[in-house]
Short mmCIF file of N, CA and C in Angstrom, two decimals:
data_model
loop_
_atom_site.label_atom_id
_atom_site.label_comp_id
_atom_site.label_asym_id
_atom_site.label_seq_id
_atom_site.Cartn_x
_atom_site.Cartn_y
_atom_site.Cartn_z
N MET A 1 0.85 -1.18 0.00
CA MET A 1 0.00 0.00 0.00
C MET A 1 0.88 1.23 0.00
N ALA A 2 0.48 2.22 -0.75
CA ALA A 2 1.24 3.45 -0.83
C ALA A 2 0.32 4.62 -0.56
N ALA A 3 0.81 5.60 0.16
CA ALA A 3 0.01 6.79 0.43
C ALA A 3 0.66 7.97 -0.26
N SER A 4 -0.18 8.90 -0.71
CA SER A 4 0.33 10.07 -1.41
C SER A 4 -0.56 11.26 -1.11
N THR A 5 0.04 12.44 -1.04
CA THR A 5 -0.75 13.66 -0.88
C THR A 5 -0.35 14.64 -1.95
N GLY A 6 -1.25 15.54 -2.29
CA GLY A 6 -0.98 16.54 -3.32
C GLY A 6 -2.28 17.01 -3.92
N SER A 7 -2.18 17.81 -4.97
CA SER A 7 -3.39 18.35 -5.57
C SER A 7 -3.83 17.58 -6.80
N LEU A 8 -2.88 16.99 -7.56
CA LEU A 8 -3.27 16.26 -8.77
C LEU A 8 -2.17 15.31 -9.17
N ILE A 9 -2.55 14.08 -9.45
CA ILE A 9 -1.62 13.11 -10.01
C ILE A 9 -2.26 12.58 -11.28
N SER A 10 -1.47 12.48 -12.33
CA SER A 10 -1.95 11.94 -13.60
C SER A 10 -1.20 10.66 -13.87
N MET A 11 -1.93 9.59 -14.20
CA MET A 11 -1.30 8.31 -14.47
C MET A 11 -1.67 7.86 -15.87
N GLN A 12 -0.70 7.37 -16.60
CA GLN A 12 -0.94 6.86 -17.94
C GLN A 12 -0.12 5.61 -18.13
N SER A 13 -0.75 4.57 -18.68
CA SER A 13 0.00 3.35 -18.92
C SER A 13 1.04 3.58 -19.99
N ARG A 14 2.08 2.76 -20.01
CA ARG A 14 3.19 2.94 -20.93
C ARG A 14 2.74 2.94 -22.38
N HIS A 15 1.76 2.15 -22.70
CA HIS A 15 1.30 2.04 -24.08
C HIS A 15 0.14 2.98 -24.38
N GLY A 16 -0.15 3.92 -23.48
CA GLY A 16 -1.18 4.92 -23.72
C GLY A 16 -2.59 4.35 -23.70
N MET A 17 -2.78 3.16 -23.11
CA MET A 17 -4.09 2.51 -23.16
C MET A 17 -5.07 3.11 -22.16
N ALA A 18 -4.60 3.56 -21.02
CA ALA A 18 -5.51 4.08 -20.02
C ALA A 18 -4.87 5.27 -19.32
N THR A 19 -5.68 6.27 -19.03
CA THR A 19 -5.21 7.44 -18.31
C THR A 19 -6.15 7.68 -17.14
N SER A 20 -5.59 8.01 -15.99
CA SER A 20 -6.39 8.32 -14.81
C SER A 20 -5.89 9.61 -14.21
N ARG A 21 -6.79 10.40 -13.68
CA ARG A 21 -6.41 11.61 -12.95
C ARG A 21 -7.04 11.52 -11.57
N ILE A 22 -6.26 11.85 -10.57
CA ILE A 22 -6.74 11.83 -9.20
C ILE A 22 -6.57 13.23 -8.65
N CYS A 23 -7.66 13.87 -8.26
CA CYS A 23 -7.59 15.23 -7.73
C CYS A 23 -7.83 15.22 -6.23
N SER A 24 -7.32 16.23 -5.53
CA SER A 24 -7.48 16.38 -4.09
C SER A 24 -7.20 15.05 -3.41
N LEU A 25 -5.98 14.61 -3.50
CA LEU A 25 -5.60 13.27 -3.08
C LEU A 25 -5.78 13.01 -1.60
N LYS A 26 -6.22 11.82 -1.32
CA LYS A 26 -6.22 11.23 0.00
C LYS A 26 -5.29 10.03 -0.15
N PRO A 27 -5.08 9.23 0.86
CA PRO A 27 -4.21 8.06 0.66
C PRO A 27 -4.64 7.25 -0.56
N VAL A 28 -3.66 6.86 -1.37
CA VAL A 28 -3.93 6.15 -2.62
C VAL A 28 -3.10 4.88 -2.65
N SER A 29 -3.70 3.79 -3.05
CA SER A 29 -2.98 2.55 -3.24
C SER A 29 -2.95 2.22 -4.71
N LEU A 30 -1.78 1.98 -5.27
CA LEU A 30 -1.62 1.60 -6.66
C LEU A 30 -1.22 0.14 -6.70
N SER A 31 -1.97 -0.68 -7.44
CA SER A 31 -1.62 -2.09 -7.49
C SER A 31 -1.71 -2.62 -8.90
N ASN A 32 -1.01 -3.69 -9.15
CA ASN A 32 -0.97 -4.34 -10.46
C ASN A 32 -0.98 -5.83 -10.21
N GLN A 33 -2.04 -6.50 -10.59
CA GLN A 33 -2.19 -7.94 -10.43
C GLN A 33 -1.94 -8.36 -8.98
N GLY A 34 -2.54 -7.65 -8.05
CA GLY A 34 -2.46 -8.00 -6.65
C GLY A 34 -1.21 -7.50 -5.94
N ARG A 35 -0.25 -6.95 -6.66
CA ARG A 35 0.97 -6.42 -6.05
C ARG A 35 0.86 -4.91 -5.99
N SER A 36 1.27 -4.32 -4.89
CA SER A 36 1.18 -2.87 -4.74
C SER A 36 2.48 -2.21 -5.19
N TYR A 37 2.34 -1.06 -5.92
CA TYR A 37 3.47 -0.30 -6.39
C TYR A 37 3.15 1.19 -6.29
N LEU A 38 4.15 1.99 -6.11
CA LEU A 38 4.02 3.43 -6.20
C LEU A 38 5.23 3.92 -6.96
N SER A 39 5.01 4.70 -7.99
CA SER A 39 6.13 5.14 -8.82
C SER A 39 6.05 6.62 -9.06
N PHE A 40 7.14 7.32 -8.83
CA PHE A 40 7.25 8.72 -9.18
C PHE A 40 8.27 8.81 -10.30
N GLY A 41 7.90 9.43 -11.40
CA GLY A 41 8.77 9.47 -12.58
C GLY A 41 8.57 8.19 -13.36
N LEU A 42 9.56 7.82 -14.13
CA LEU A 42 9.48 6.61 -14.94
C LEU A 42 10.18 5.48 -14.21
N ARG A 43 9.52 4.34 -14.14
CA ARG A 43 10.10 3.20 -13.46
C ARG A 43 9.49 1.93 -14.03
N SER A 44 10.31 0.94 -14.32
CA SER A 44 9.80 -0.33 -14.82
C SER A 44 9.20 -1.13 -13.67
N MET A 45 8.08 -1.78 -13.97
CA MET A 45 7.43 -2.64 -13.01
C MET A 45 6.99 -3.90 -13.74
N PRO A 46 6.83 -5.00 -13.04
CA PRO A 46 6.38 -6.22 -13.70
C PRO A 46 5.06 -6.01 -14.44
N ALA A 47 4.98 -6.51 -15.65
CA ALA A 47 3.78 -6.52 -16.49
C ALA A 47 3.40 -5.17 -17.08
N ARG A 48 3.49 -4.09 -16.32
CA ARG A 48 3.08 -2.78 -16.82
C ARG A 48 3.94 -1.70 -16.21
N SER A 49 3.98 -0.55 -16.85
CA SER A 49 4.67 0.61 -16.31
C SER A 49 3.69 1.75 -16.15
N LEU A 50 3.87 2.54 -15.14
CA LEU A 50 3.04 3.71 -14.91
C LEU A 50 3.93 4.94 -14.90
N ARG A 51 3.42 6.02 -15.46
CA ARG A 51 4.08 7.31 -15.35
C ARG A 51 3.23 8.16 -14.43
N VAL A 52 3.78 8.57 -13.30
CA VAL A 52 3.06 9.40 -12.35
C VAL A 52 3.75 10.75 -12.34
N SER A 53 3.00 11.80 -12.59
CA SER A 53 3.59 13.13 -12.58
C SER A 53 2.62 14.13 -11.98
N CYS A 54 3.17 15.10 -11.33
CA CYS A 54 2.33 16.16 -10.77
C CYS A 54 2.07 17.19 -11.85
N ALA A 55 0.83 17.58 -11.97
CA ALA A 55 0.44 18.52 -13.02
C ALA A 55 0.71 19.96 -12.58
N ALA A 56 0.69 20.84 -13.57
CA ALA A 56 0.91 22.27 -13.34
C ALA A 56 -0.21 22.84 -12.47
N LYS A 57 0.09 23.96 -11.85
CA LYS A 57 -0.90 24.66 -11.04
C LYS A 57 -2.07 25.10 -11.91
N PRO A 58 -3.28 25.11 -11.36
CA PRO A 58 -4.45 25.54 -12.14
C PRO A 58 -4.30 26.93 -12.74
N GLU A 59 -3.65 27.85 -12.01
CA GLU A 59 -3.50 29.21 -12.54
C GLU A 59 -2.57 29.24 -13.75
N THR A 60 -1.58 28.34 -13.79
CA THR A 60 -0.70 28.26 -14.95
C THR A 60 -1.48 27.73 -16.15
N VAL A 61 -2.28 26.69 -15.92
CA VAL A 61 -3.09 26.11 -17.00
C VAL A 61 -4.05 27.16 -17.54
N GLU A 62 -4.67 27.93 -16.65
CA GLU A 62 -5.62 28.97 -17.08
C GLU A 62 -4.94 30.05 -17.91
N LYS A 63 -3.75 30.46 -17.49
CA LYS A 63 -3.01 31.48 -18.24
C LYS A 63 -2.63 30.95 -19.62
N VAL A 64 -2.21 29.69 -19.70
CA VAL A 64 -1.89 29.07 -20.99
C VAL A 64 -3.14 29.01 -21.86
N CYS A 65 -4.28 28.66 -21.27
CA CYS A 65 -5.56 28.63 -22.02
C CYS A 65 -5.85 29.99 -22.64
N GLU A 66 -5.67 31.05 -21.87
CA GLU A 66 -5.94 32.40 -22.37
C GLU A 66 -4.99 32.77 -23.51
N ILE A 67 -3.73 32.41 -23.37
CA ILE A 67 -2.75 32.72 -24.43
C ILE A 67 -3.09 31.94 -25.70
N VAL A 68 -3.48 30.69 -25.55
CA VAL A 68 -3.85 29.87 -26.71
C VAL A 68 -5.08 30.46 -27.40
N LYS A 69 -6.09 30.86 -26.61
CA LYS A 69 -7.29 31.49 -27.19
C LYS A 69 -6.92 32.74 -27.98
N LYS A 70 -6.04 33.55 -27.40
CA LYS A 70 -5.64 34.80 -28.06
C LYS A 70 -4.85 34.52 -29.33
N GLN A 71 -3.87 33.62 -29.26
CA GLN A 71 -3.03 33.33 -30.42
C GLN A 71 -3.81 32.72 -31.58
N LEU A 72 -4.83 31.91 -31.24
CA LEU A 72 -5.64 31.27 -32.28
C LEU A 72 -6.88 32.07 -32.64
N ALA A 73 -7.06 33.23 -31.99
CA ALA A 73 -8.22 34.10 -32.22
C ALA A 73 -9.53 33.30 -32.11
N LEU A 74 -9.64 32.52 -31.03
CA LEU A 74 -10.84 31.69 -30.82
C LEU A 74 -11.99 32.55 -30.28
N ALA A 75 -13.19 32.18 -30.63
CA ALA A 75 -14.38 32.88 -30.15
C ALA A 75 -14.46 32.77 -28.63
N ASP A 76 -15.10 33.76 -28.00
CA ASP A 76 -15.19 33.80 -26.54
C ASP A 76 -15.76 32.51 -25.93
N GLY A 77 -16.72 31.90 -26.58
CA GLY A 77 -17.37 30.71 -26.04
C GLY A 77 -16.63 29.41 -26.30
N THR A 78 -15.52 29.46 -26.99
CA THR A 78 -14.78 28.24 -27.32
C THR A 78 -14.11 27.69 -26.07
N PRO A 79 -14.47 26.46 -25.68
CA PRO A 79 -13.86 25.88 -24.48
C PRO A 79 -12.41 25.45 -24.74
N VAL A 80 -11.52 25.87 -23.86
CA VAL A 80 -10.13 25.45 -23.91
C VAL A 80 -9.77 25.00 -22.50
N THR A 81 -9.34 23.75 -22.37
CA THR A 81 -8.98 23.17 -21.08
C THR A 81 -7.57 22.58 -21.16
N GLY A 82 -7.11 22.05 -20.07
CA GLY A 82 -5.79 21.42 -20.05
C GLY A 82 -5.69 20.27 -21.04
N GLU A 83 -6.79 19.59 -21.27
CA GLU A 83 -6.79 18.45 -22.17
C GLU A 83 -6.92 18.85 -23.65
N SER A 84 -7.18 20.11 -23.91
CA SER A 84 -7.36 20.57 -25.29
C SER A 84 -6.08 20.38 -26.10
N LYS A 85 -6.23 19.73 -27.25
CA LYS A 85 -5.09 19.54 -28.16
C LYS A 85 -5.05 20.73 -29.11
N PHE A 86 -3.84 21.22 -29.37
CA PHE A 86 -3.70 22.37 -30.26
C PHE A 86 -4.30 22.07 -31.63
N THR A 87 -4.06 20.88 -32.16
CA THR A 87 -4.58 20.52 -33.48
C THR A 87 -6.11 20.51 -33.50
N ALA A 88 -6.72 20.05 -32.40
CA ALA A 88 -8.18 20.03 -32.31
C ALA A 88 -8.76 21.44 -32.27
N LEU A 89 -7.95 22.40 -31.83
CA LEU A 89 -8.39 23.80 -31.79
C LEU A 89 -8.13 24.50 -33.12
N GLY A 90 -7.57 23.77 -34.07
CA GLY A 90 -7.33 24.32 -35.40
C GLY A 90 -5.93 24.86 -35.63
N ALA A 91 -5.01 24.58 -34.71
CA ALA A 91 -3.64 25.10 -34.85
C ALA A 91 -2.84 24.27 -35.83
N ASP A 92 -2.12 24.95 -36.71
CA ASP A 92 -1.16 24.26 -37.58
C ASP A 92 0.22 24.46 -36.97
N SER A 93 1.27 24.03 -37.67
CA SER A 93 2.62 24.12 -37.10
C SER A 93 3.05 25.56 -36.85
N LEU A 94 2.68 26.47 -37.74
CA LEU A 94 3.03 27.88 -37.54
C LEU A 94 2.30 28.45 -36.33
N ASP A 95 1.02 28.10 -36.18
CA ASP A 95 0.26 28.55 -35.00
C ASP A 95 0.92 28.05 -33.72
N THR A 96 1.38 26.81 -33.74
CA THR A 96 2.01 26.24 -32.55
C THR A 96 3.30 27.00 -32.21
N VAL A 97 4.08 27.35 -33.22
CA VAL A 97 5.29 28.15 -32.99
C VAL A 97 4.91 29.49 -32.37
N GLU A 98 3.87 30.13 -32.88
CA GLU A 98 3.43 31.42 -32.33
C GLU A 98 2.92 31.28 -30.90
N ILE A 99 2.24 30.17 -30.61
CA ILE A 99 1.78 29.92 -29.24
C ILE A 99 2.98 29.81 -28.31
N VAL A 100 3.97 29.04 -28.70
CA VAL A 100 5.17 28.87 -27.88
C VAL A 100 5.87 30.21 -27.67
N MET A 101 5.96 31.02 -28.71
CA MET A 101 6.57 32.35 -28.58
C MET A 101 5.78 33.22 -27.60
N GLY A 102 4.46 33.15 -27.66
CA GLY A 102 3.62 33.90 -26.72
C GLY A 102 3.81 33.43 -25.29
N LEU A 103 3.97 32.12 -25.11
CA LEU A 103 4.20 31.57 -23.78
C LEU A 103 5.57 32.00 -23.24
N GLU A 104 6.57 31.99 -24.12
CA GLU A 104 7.92 32.42 -23.71
C GLU A 104 7.88 33.87 -23.21
N GLU A 105 7.19 34.71 -23.95
CA GLU A 105 7.09 36.12 -23.58
C GLU A 105 6.32 36.31 -22.27
N ALA A 106 5.19 35.62 -22.15
CA ALA A 106 4.32 35.79 -20.97
C ALA A 106 4.97 35.28 -19.69
N PHE A 107 5.74 34.20 -19.79
CA PHE A 107 6.33 33.60 -18.60
C PHE A 107 7.81 33.90 -18.42
N GLY A 108 8.41 34.63 -19.36
CA GLY A 108 9.82 34.98 -19.25
C GLY A 108 10.75 33.77 -19.31
N ILE A 109 10.43 32.84 -20.20
CA ILE A 109 11.22 31.62 -20.34
C ILE A 109 11.69 31.46 -21.77
N SER A 110 12.55 30.49 -21.99
CA SER A 110 12.99 30.14 -23.33
C SER A 110 12.77 28.64 -23.51
N VAL A 111 12.01 28.27 -24.54
CA VAL A 111 11.68 26.86 -24.79
C VAL A 111 12.55 26.37 -25.94
N GLU A 112 13.32 25.32 -25.69
CA GLU A 112 14.14 24.73 -26.73
C GLU A 112 13.26 24.07 -27.78
N GLU A 113 13.73 24.03 -29.02
CA GLU A 113 12.94 23.48 -30.11
C GLU A 113 12.51 22.04 -29.83
N GLU A 114 13.42 21.25 -29.28
CA GLU A 114 13.10 19.85 -28.98
C GLU A 114 11.94 19.74 -28.00
N SER A 115 11.94 20.58 -26.97
CA SER A 115 10.86 20.59 -25.99
C SER A 115 9.57 21.10 -26.60
N ALA A 116 9.67 22.11 -27.45
CA ALA A 116 8.48 22.69 -28.09
C ALA A 116 7.78 21.66 -28.96
N GLN A 117 8.53 20.79 -29.58
CA GLN A 117 7.94 19.77 -30.47
C GLN A 117 7.16 18.71 -29.70
N SER A 118 7.42 18.59 -28.40
CA SER A 118 6.72 17.59 -27.60
C SER A 118 5.40 18.11 -27.04
N ILE A 119 5.10 19.39 -27.25
CA ILE A 119 3.87 19.99 -26.72
C ILE A 119 2.71 19.71 -27.67
N ALA A 120 1.71 18.99 -27.18
CA ALA A 120 0.53 18.69 -27.98
C ALA A 120 -0.75 19.26 -27.36
N THR A 121 -0.74 19.42 -26.04
CA THR A 121 -1.94 19.92 -25.35
C THR A 121 -1.59 21.12 -24.48
N VAL A 122 -2.63 21.79 -24.01
CA VAL A 122 -2.47 22.91 -23.10
C VAL A 122 -1.76 22.43 -21.83
N GLN A 123 -2.12 21.25 -21.33
CA GLN A 123 -1.51 20.70 -20.12
C GLN A 123 -0.02 20.44 -20.34
N ASP A 124 0.34 19.91 -21.52
CA ASP A 124 1.76 19.71 -21.83
C ASP A 124 2.52 21.02 -21.73
N ALA A 125 1.95 22.07 -22.29
CA ALA A 125 2.59 23.39 -22.27
C ALA A 125 2.73 23.91 -20.84
N ALA A 126 1.66 23.79 -20.05
CA ALA A 126 1.69 24.29 -18.67
C ALA A 126 2.71 23.52 -17.83
N ASP A 127 2.78 22.21 -18.01
CA ASP A 127 3.75 21.41 -17.26
C ASP A 127 5.18 21.81 -17.63
N LEU A 128 5.43 22.01 -18.91
CA LEU A 128 6.76 22.41 -19.36
C LEU A 128 7.12 23.80 -18.81
N ILE A 129 6.17 24.70 -18.84
CA ILE A 129 6.40 26.06 -18.33
C ILE A 129 6.82 26.01 -16.86
N GLU A 130 6.08 25.27 -16.05
CA GLU A 130 6.41 25.20 -14.63
C GLU A 130 7.79 24.60 -14.42
N LYS A 131 8.14 23.61 -15.20
CA LYS A 131 9.47 23.00 -15.12
C LYS A 131 10.55 24.03 -15.46
N LEU A 132 10.34 24.79 -16.53
CA LEU A 132 11.32 25.79 -16.95
C LEU A 132 11.41 26.96 -15.97
N VAL A 133 10.28 27.39 -15.43
CA VAL A 133 10.27 28.48 -14.44
C VAL A 133 11.01 28.04 -13.18
N GLU A 134 10.80 26.78 -12.77
CA GLU A 134 11.47 26.26 -11.60
C GLU A 134 12.99 26.22 -11.80
N LYS A 135 13.43 25.81 -12.99
CA LYS A 135 14.86 25.79 -13.32
C LYS A 135 15.46 27.19 -13.29
N LYS A 136 14.67 28.15 -13.77
CA LYS A 136 15.12 29.54 -13.88
C LYS A 136 15.36 30.14 -12.49
N ASP A 137 14.51 29.77 -11.54
CA ASP A 137 14.61 30.34 -10.17
C ASP A 137 15.70 29.68 -9.44
#
């Protein structure tokens, strides 16, 4: 049995088959075929692997949502959430570059091209921003 505290944990199987989000955590037990495991970061486990990561702060996600709406000139009623994919919002590769540039300016960070290419969703962007801001401080 493993216990964990925090505001949000996101779990995804190695092969992308299942994703779970746990908010406002209380003690949590993670098990696989009757065996209990807890993994932070990437770690191999028998039969399956889990990636457990703490998500960005809600205010960071909200700020990224606003920047994405502005860069893509989305209508006021268009829903944009952490799970929103840039392509689903109509962004092409040039739009994505402009979004990243807007994020760099708004947060005072510099995103390497390799990292920028891994951003597919608003949540991906927010998580990367918090990582880069933390490194900067």
